[in-house]
Coordinates of C-alpha atoms in Angstrom, one line a residue:
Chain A
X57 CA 8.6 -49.5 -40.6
X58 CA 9.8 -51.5 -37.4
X59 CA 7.6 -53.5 -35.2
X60 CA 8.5 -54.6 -32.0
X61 CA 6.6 -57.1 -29.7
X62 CA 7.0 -56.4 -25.9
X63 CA 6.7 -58.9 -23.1
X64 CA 6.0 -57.6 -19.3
X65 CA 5.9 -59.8 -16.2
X66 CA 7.5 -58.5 -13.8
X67 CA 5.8 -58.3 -10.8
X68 CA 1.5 -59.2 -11.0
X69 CA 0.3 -58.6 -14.4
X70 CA 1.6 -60.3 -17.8
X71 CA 1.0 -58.5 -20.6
X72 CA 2.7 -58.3 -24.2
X73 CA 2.1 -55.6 -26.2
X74 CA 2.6 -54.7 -30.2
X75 CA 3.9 -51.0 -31.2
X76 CA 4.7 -50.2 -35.3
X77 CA 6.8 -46.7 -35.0
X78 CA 4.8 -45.2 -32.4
X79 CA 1.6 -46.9 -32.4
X80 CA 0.6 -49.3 -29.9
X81 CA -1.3 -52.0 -32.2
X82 CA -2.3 -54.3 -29.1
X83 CA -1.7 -54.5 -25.2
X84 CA -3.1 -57.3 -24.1
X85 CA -2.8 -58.2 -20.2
X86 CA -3.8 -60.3 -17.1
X87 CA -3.6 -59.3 -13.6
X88 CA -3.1 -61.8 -10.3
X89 CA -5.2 -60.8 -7.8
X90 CA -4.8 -62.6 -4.5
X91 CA -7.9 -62.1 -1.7
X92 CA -8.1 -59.0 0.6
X93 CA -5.8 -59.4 4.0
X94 CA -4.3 -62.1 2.0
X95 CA 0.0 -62.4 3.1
X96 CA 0.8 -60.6 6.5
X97 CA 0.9 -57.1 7.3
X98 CA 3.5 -57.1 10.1
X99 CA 6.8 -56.1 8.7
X100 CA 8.4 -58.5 10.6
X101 CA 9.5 -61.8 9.6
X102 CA 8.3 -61.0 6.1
X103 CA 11.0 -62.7 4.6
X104 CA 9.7 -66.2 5.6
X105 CA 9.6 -69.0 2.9
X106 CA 10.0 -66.1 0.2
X107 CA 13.2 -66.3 -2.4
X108 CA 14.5 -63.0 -3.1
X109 CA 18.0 -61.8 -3.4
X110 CA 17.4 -57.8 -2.4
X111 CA 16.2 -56.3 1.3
X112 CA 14.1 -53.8 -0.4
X113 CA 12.6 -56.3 -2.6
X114 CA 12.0 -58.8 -0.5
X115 CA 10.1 -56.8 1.6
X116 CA 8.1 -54.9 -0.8
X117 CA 7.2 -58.5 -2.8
X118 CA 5.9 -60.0 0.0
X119 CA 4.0 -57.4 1.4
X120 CA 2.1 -56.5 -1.8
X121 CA 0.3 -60.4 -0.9
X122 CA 1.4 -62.0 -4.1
X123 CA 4.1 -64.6 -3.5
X124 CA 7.2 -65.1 -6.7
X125 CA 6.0 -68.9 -7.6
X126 CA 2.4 -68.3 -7.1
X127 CA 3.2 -64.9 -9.6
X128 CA 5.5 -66.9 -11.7
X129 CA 2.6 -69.8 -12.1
X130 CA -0.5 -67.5 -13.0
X131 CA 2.1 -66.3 -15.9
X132 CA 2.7 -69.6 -16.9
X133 CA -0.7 -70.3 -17.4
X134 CA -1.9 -67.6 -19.4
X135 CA 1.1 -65.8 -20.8
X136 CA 0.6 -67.8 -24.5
X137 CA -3.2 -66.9 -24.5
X138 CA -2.2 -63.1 -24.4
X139 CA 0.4 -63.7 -26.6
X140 CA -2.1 -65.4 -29.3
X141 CA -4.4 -62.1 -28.4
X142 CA -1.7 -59.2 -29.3
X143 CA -1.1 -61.2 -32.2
X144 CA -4.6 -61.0 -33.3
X145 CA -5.6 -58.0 -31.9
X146 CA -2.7 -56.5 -33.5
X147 CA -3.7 -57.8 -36.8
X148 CA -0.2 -59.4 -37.5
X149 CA 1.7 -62.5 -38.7
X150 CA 4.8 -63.3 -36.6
X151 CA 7.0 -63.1 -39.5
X152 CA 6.1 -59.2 -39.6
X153 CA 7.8 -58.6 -36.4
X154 CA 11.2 -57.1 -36.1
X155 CA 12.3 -57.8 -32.6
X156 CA 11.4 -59.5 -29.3
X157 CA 11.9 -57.0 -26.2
X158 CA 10.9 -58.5 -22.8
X159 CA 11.7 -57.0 -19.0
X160 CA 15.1 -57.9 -18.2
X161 CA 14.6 -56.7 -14.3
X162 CA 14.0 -55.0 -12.2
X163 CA 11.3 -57.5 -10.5
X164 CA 10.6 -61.0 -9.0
X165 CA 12.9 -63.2 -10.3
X166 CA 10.7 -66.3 -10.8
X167 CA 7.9 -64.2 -12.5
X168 CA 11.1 -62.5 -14.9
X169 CA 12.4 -65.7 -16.0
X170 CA 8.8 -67.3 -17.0
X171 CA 8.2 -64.3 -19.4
X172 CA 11.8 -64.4 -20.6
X173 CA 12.3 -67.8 -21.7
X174 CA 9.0 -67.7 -23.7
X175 CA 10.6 -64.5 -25.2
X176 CA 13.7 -66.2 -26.0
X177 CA 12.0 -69.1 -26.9
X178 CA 9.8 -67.1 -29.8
X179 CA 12.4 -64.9 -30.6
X180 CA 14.4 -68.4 -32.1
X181 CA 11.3 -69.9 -33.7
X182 CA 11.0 -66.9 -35.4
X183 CA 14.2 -66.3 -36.3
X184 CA 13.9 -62.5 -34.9
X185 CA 16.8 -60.8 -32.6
X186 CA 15.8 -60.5 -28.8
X187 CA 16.3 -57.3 -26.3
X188 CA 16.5 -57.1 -22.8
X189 CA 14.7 -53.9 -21.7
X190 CA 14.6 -52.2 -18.3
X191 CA 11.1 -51.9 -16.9
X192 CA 12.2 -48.5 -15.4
X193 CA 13.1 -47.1 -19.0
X194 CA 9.6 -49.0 -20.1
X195 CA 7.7 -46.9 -18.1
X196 CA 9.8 -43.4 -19.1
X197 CA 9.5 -44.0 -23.0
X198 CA 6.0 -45.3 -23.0
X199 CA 4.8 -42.3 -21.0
X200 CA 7.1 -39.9 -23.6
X201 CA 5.5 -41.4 -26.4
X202 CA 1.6 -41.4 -24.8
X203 CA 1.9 -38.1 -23.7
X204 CA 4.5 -36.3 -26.1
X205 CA 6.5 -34.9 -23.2
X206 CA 9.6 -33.8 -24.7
X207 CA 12.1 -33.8 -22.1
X208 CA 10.1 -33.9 -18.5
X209 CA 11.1 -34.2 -15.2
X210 CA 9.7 -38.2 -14.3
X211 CA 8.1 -39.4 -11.1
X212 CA 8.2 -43.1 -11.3
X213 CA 5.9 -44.2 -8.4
X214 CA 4.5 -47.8 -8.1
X215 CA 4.3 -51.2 -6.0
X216 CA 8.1 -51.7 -6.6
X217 CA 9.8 -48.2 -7.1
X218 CA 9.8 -44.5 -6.2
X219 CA 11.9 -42.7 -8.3
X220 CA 12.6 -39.2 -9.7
X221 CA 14.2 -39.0 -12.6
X222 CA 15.7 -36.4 -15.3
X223 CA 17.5 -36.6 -18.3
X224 CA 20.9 -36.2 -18.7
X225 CA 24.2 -36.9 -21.3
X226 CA 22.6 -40.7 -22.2
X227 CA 21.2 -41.8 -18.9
X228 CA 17.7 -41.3 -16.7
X229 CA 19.7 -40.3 -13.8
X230 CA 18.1 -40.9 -10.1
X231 CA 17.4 -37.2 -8.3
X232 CA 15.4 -38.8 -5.2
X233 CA 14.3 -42.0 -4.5
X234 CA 12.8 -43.8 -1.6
X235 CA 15.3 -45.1 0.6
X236 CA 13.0 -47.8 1.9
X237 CA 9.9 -49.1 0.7
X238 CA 8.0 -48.0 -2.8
X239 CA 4.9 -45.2 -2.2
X240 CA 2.4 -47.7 -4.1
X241 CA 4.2 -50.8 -1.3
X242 CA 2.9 -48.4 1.8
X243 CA -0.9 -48.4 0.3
X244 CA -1.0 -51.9 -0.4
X245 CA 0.2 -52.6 3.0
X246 CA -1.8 -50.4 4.7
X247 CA -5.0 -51.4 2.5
X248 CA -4.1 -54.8 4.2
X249 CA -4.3 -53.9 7.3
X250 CA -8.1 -52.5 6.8
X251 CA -8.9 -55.5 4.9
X252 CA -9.2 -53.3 1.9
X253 CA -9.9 -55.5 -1.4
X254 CA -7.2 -56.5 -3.8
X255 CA -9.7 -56.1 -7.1
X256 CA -8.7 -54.3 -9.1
X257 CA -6.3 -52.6 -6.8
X258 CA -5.6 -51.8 -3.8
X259 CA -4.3 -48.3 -4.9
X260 CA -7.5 -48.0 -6.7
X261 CA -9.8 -48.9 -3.4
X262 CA -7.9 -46.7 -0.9
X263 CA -8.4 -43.6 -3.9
X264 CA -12.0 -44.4 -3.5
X265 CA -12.2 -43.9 -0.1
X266 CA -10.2 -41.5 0.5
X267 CA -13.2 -39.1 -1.9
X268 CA -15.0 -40.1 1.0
X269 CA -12.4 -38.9 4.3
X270 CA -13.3 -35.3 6.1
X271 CA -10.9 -35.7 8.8
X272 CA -7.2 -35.2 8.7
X273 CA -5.0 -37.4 10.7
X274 CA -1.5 -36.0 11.7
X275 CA 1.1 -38.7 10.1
X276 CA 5.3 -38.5 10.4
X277 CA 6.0 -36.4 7.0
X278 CA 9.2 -37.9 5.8
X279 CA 11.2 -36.3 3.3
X280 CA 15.4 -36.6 3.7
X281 CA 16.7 -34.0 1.0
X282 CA 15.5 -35.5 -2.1
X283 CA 14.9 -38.6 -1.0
X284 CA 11.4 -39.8 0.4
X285 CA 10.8 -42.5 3.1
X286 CA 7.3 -44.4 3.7
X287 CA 8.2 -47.5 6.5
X288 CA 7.7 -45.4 9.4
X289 CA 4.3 -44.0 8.0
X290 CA 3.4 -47.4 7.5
X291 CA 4.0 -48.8 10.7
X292 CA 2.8 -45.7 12.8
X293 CA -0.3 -45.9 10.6
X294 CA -0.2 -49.6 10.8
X295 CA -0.2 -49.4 15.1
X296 CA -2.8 -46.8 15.7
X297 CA -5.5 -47.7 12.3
X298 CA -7.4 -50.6 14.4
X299 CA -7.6 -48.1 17.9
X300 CA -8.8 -45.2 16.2
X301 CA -11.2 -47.1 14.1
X302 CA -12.7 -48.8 16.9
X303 CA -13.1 -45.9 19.2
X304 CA -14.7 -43.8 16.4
X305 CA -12.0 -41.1 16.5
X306 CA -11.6 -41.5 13.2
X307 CA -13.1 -43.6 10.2
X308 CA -11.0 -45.8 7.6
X309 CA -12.0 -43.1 4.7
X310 CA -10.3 -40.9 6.9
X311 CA -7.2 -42.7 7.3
X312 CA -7.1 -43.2 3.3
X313 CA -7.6 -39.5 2.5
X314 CA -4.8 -38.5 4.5
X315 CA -2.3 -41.1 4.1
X316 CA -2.9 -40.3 0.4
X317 CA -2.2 -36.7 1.2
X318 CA 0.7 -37.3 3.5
X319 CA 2.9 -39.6 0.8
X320 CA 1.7 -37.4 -2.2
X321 CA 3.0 -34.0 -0.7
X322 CA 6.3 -35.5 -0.2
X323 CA 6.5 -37.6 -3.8
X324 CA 5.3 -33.6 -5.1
X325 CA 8.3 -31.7 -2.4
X326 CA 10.8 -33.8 -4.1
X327 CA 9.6 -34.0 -7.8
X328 CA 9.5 -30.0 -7.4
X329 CA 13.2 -29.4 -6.1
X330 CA 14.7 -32.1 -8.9
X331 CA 12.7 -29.7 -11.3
X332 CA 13.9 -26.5 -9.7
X333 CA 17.5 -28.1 -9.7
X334 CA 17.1 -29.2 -13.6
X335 CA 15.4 -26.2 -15.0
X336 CA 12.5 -28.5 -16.0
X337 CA 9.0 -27.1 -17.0
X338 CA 7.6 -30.6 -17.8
X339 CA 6.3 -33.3 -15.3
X340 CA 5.6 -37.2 -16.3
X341 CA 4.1 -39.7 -13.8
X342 CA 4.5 -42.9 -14.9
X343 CA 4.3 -46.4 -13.0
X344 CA 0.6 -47.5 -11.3
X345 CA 0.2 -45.2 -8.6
X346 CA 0.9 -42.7 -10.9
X347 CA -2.9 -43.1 -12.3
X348 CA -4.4 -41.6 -8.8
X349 CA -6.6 -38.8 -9.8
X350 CA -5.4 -37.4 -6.7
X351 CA -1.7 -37.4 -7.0
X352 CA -2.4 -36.3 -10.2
X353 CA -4.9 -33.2 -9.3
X354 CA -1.9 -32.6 -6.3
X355 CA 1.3 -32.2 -9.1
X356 CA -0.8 -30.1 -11.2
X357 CA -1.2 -27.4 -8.4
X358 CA 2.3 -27.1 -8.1
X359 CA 3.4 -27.3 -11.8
X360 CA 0.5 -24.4 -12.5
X361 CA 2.3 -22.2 -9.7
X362 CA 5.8 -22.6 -11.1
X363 CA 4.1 -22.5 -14.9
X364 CA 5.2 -25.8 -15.9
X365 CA 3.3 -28.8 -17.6
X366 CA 2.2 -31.8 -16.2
X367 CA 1.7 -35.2 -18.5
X368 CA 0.1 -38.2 -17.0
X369 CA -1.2 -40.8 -18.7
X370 CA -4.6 -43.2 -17.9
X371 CA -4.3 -47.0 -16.4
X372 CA -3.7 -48.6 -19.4
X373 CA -0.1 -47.2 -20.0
X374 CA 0.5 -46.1 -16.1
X375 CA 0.1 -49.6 -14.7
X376 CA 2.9 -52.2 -15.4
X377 CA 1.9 -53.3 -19.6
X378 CA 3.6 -54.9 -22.4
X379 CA 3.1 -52.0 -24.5
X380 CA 5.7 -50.3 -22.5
X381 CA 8.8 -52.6 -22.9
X382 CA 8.4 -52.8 -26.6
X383 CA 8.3 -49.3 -26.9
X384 CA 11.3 -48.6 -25.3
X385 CA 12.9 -52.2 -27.3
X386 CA 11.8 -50.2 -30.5
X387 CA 13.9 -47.0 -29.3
X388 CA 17.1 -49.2 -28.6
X389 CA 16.0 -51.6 -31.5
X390 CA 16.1 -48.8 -33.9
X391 CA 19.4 -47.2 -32.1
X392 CA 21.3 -50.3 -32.9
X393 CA 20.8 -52.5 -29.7
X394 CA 20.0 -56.5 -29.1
X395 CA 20.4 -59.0 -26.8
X396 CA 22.4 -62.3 -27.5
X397 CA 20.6 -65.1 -26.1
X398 CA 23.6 -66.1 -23.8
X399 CA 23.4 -62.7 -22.2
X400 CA 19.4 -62.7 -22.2
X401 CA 19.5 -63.6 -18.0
X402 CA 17.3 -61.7 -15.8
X403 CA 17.9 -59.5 -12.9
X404 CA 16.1 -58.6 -9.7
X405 CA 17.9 -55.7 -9.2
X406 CA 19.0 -53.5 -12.3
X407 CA 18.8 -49.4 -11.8
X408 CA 17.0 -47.3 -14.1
X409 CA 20.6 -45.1 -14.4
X410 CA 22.8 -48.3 -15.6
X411 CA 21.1 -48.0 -19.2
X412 CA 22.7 -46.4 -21.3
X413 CA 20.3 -43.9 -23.3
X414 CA 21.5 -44.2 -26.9
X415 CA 18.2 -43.0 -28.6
X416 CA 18.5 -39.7 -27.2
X417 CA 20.6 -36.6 -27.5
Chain B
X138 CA 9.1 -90.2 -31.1
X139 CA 11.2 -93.4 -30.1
X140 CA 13.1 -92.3 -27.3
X141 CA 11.4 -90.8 -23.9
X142 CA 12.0 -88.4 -21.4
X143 CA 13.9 -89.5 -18.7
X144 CA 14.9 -88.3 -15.5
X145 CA 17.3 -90.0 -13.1
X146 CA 18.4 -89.2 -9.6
X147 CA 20.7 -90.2 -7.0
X148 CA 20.0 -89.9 -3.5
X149 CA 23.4 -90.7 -2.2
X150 CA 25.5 -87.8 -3.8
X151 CA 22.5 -85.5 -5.1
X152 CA 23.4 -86.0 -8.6
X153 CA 20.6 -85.7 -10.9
X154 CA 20.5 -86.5 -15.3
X155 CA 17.4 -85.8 -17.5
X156 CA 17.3 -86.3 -20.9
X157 CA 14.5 -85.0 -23.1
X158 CA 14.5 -85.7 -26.8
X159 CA 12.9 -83.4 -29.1
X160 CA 11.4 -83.8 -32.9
X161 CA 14.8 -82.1 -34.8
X162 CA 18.1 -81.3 -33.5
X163 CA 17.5 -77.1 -33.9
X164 CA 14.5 -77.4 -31.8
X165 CA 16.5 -79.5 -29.0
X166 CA 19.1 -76.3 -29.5
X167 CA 16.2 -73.6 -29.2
X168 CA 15.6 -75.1 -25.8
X169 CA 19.0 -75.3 -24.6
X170 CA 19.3 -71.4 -25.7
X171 CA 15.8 -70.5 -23.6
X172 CA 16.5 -72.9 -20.7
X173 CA 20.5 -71.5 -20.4
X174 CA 21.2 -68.0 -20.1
X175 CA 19.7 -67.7 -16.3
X176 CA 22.0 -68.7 -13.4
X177 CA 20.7 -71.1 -10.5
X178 CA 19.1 -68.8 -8.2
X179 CA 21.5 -69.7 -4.6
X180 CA 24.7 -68.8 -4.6
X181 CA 26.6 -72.3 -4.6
X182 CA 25.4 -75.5 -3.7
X183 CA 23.9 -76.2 -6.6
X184 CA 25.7 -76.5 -10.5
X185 CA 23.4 -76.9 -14.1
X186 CA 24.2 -78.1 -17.4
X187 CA 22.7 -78.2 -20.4
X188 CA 23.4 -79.8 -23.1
X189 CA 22.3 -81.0 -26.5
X190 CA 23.6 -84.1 -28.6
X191 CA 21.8 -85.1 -31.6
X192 CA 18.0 -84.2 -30.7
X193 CA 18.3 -84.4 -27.1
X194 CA 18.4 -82.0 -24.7
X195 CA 20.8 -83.1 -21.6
X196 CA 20.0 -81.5 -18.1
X197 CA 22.9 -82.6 -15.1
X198 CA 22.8 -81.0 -11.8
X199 CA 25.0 -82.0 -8.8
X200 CA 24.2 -80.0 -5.7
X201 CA 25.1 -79.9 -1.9
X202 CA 21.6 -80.5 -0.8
X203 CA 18.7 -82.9 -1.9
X204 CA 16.6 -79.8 -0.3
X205 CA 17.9 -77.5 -3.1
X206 CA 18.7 -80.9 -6.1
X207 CA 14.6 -80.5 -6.1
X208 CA 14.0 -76.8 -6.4
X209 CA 16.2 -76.3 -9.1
X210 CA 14.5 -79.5 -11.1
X211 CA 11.1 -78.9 -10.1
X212 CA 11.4 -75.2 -11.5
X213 CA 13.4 -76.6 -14.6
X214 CA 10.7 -78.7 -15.6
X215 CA 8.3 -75.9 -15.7
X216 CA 10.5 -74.2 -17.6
X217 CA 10.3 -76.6 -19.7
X218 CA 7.2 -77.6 -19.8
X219 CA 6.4 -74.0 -21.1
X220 CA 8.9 -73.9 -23.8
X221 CA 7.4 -77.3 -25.2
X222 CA 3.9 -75.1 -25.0
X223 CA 6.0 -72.4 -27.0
X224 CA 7.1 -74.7 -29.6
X225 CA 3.7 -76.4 -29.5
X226 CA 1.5 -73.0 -29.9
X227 CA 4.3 -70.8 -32.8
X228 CA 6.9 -73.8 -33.7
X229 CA 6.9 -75.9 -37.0
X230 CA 4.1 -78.2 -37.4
X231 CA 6.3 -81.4 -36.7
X232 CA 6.5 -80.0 -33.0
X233 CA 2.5 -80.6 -32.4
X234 CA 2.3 -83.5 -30.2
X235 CA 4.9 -82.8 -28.6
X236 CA 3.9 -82.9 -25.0

């Protein structure tokens, strides 16, 4: 019996989560929400006042609206509360847990280091080894375990990161991946521009009101080969929203409904040629846009015409969770791997293919 | 405890010292090991160490900048404060108080 506590904070929620061989015993979590329109939605000059070391990231952070130190305070404050609750919830003594896993990167740095050095910090009052895990691989074992996929083909689509991925010889290697910003970074900044509210997403809002959009509105379709682009949707969408709004040619459900059916044709174009290319006959969406009903409802039309299985999982394990990173921990845990504290620093930038996959064949 | 927290700064060459003594020598050590492992965010102009003798934790920076001297304390003491809340909430008993 191995148990393995999991802290998460990468980007706007903090959450640790318990898992004993496959079952999740508590997932406790918190999410910053900043006000609607909050940030700016021009692309330009986005980088103002923000620290962050990578292009991509810095202009996917600061156009989601929530700011590292503002991210890396709201952790601060309540990261020990959710702590106590897994603990609770979970029904265990600290002494019963076998090792601290906690998100090494990728993600904000400030908000990464806050979660880490209370991981390190418990992992040494405990006396317990620590693990660095990669959010990327969090998301990829917690869906495999929710779902029981055995060996699927993975969309990884959120605020941060648009991958596909497949398995292969010890590594999630990267088929197509936006070359720009993430799928779940376009809604958020286009649900800025119509003032769309932050609570509890803005993902969740534009889904919403896109059920209610009857007209479809012609947007740049941007797929190069297997990878996807979204910065020049954005922006065209982002230039013509407030005209077309205001001379009725069209109404912001509209805009929703077909911006959500622009991005998820191309995230399913590419997620089917990486399975044609691998042979695959399983789909997982993993990461927080991958709970929209209606990418979901989308991928299932094309795995049902190429007879292949999807597997998605609900909001609780799809959006960002500490339930996640110590399920993959318990894989490497139980595969031989730790941490030493001296090697515990977090990174901003860490690809999901620079793990090396020693828990699976 | 006897001995305080002290932080000491020099405006002239940037230089700054804090010093913040803790209940036993392996709790001082536990916060060294948290505190350490992540490298100042810039890329030069600032240097960190820390350092533990006896029960007390050491902290010296020397940087290029004031401007940058302040960010790297200001964030280290939050870190800090939060592994004193650590210790406080899941250390020993002799750690409550603390703060």
């Amino acid at each position: 019996m191995t148990i393995v506590i999991g802290f998460e904070g990468s980007a706007n929620k903090i959450g640790v989560g318990i898992v004993r061989d496959g079952t999740v015993l508590a997932n406790p979590r918190r999410t910053y929400i900043t006000p609607a329109g909050q940030g700016k939605s021009n692309t330009r000059g986005l980088n103002d006042g923000l620290y962050v070391t990578s292009l991509s990231l810095k202009t996917a952070f600061a156009a989601i609206g929530f700011l590292p130190s503002e991210t890396a305070r709201h952790h601060r404050s309540c990261v020990l509360t959710v702590l106590k609750e897994a603990l609770e919830e979970a029904g265990i003594q600290p002494e019963d847990v076998d090792c601290v896993a906690y998100t090494k990167g990728p993600g904000m740095g400030a908000p990464l280091v806050t979660v880490a050095i209370v991981a390190r910090t418990v992992a040494q009052l405990w006396g317990k080894p620590l693990l660095g895990v990669n959010h990327c691989i969090g998301h990829i074992e917690m869906g495999r375990l929710v779902t029981g996929a055995a060996n699927p083909t993975v969309l990884y689509v959120s605020g941060g990161n648009t991958q596909v991925i497949a398995y292969s010889k010890h590594r999630y290697r990267i088929f197509g991946e936006t070359i720009d910003i993430a799928v779940g970074n376009c809604l958020d900044r286009f649900a800025r521009v119509l003032k769309i509210s932050n609570d509890p997403s803005p993902g969740y809002n534009i889904e919403q009101l896109a059920k209610r959009g009857t007209r479809f509105v012609e947007l740049p379709y941007t797929v190069k080969g297997m990878d996807v682009s979204f910065s020049g949707i954005l922006s065209y969408i982002e230039d013509m929203a407030e005209r077309m709004v205001c001379t009725g040619e069209c109404s912001p459900e509209d805009l929703c409904f077909s911006l959500q059916e622009v991005v998820f044709s191309m995230l399913v174009e590419i997620t089917e040629r990486a399975m044609a290319h691998c042979g695959s006959q399983e789909v997982l969406i993993v990461g927080g846009v991958g709970c929209n009903v209606r990418l979901q409802e989308m991928m299932e039309i094309m795995c049902k015409e190429r007879g292949a299985k999807l597997f998605a999982t609900d909001e609780r394990f799809c959006i960002d969770n500490g339930a996640m990173i110590a399920q993959a921990g318990w894989e490497m845990f139980r595969s031989g791997q730790t941490t030493a504290l001296e090697d515990s620093w977090v990174t901003q930038r860490f690809r999901t293919d620079e793990v090396e996959v020693t828990w699976r064949d | 405890m006897s001995t305080r927290c002290c932080l000491y700064a020099d405006s002239l060459t940037n230089d700054s010292k804090l010093t913040v003594p803790f209940p036993s020598e392996k709790l001082a050590w536990i916060a060294q090991r948290s505190l350490s492992p992540d490298p100042e965010p810039r890329k030069g102009g600032i240097s960190k160490h820390v350092s533990v003798t006896d029960s007390i934790l050491n902290v010296s920076w020397m940087a290029d900048e004031a401007r940058i001297l302040r960010v790297s304390v200001s964030s280290f003491l939050d870190h800090l404060a939060l592994v004193l809340e650590t210790m406080e909430a899941f250390g020993p008993p002799s750690v409550s108080g603390l703060k």
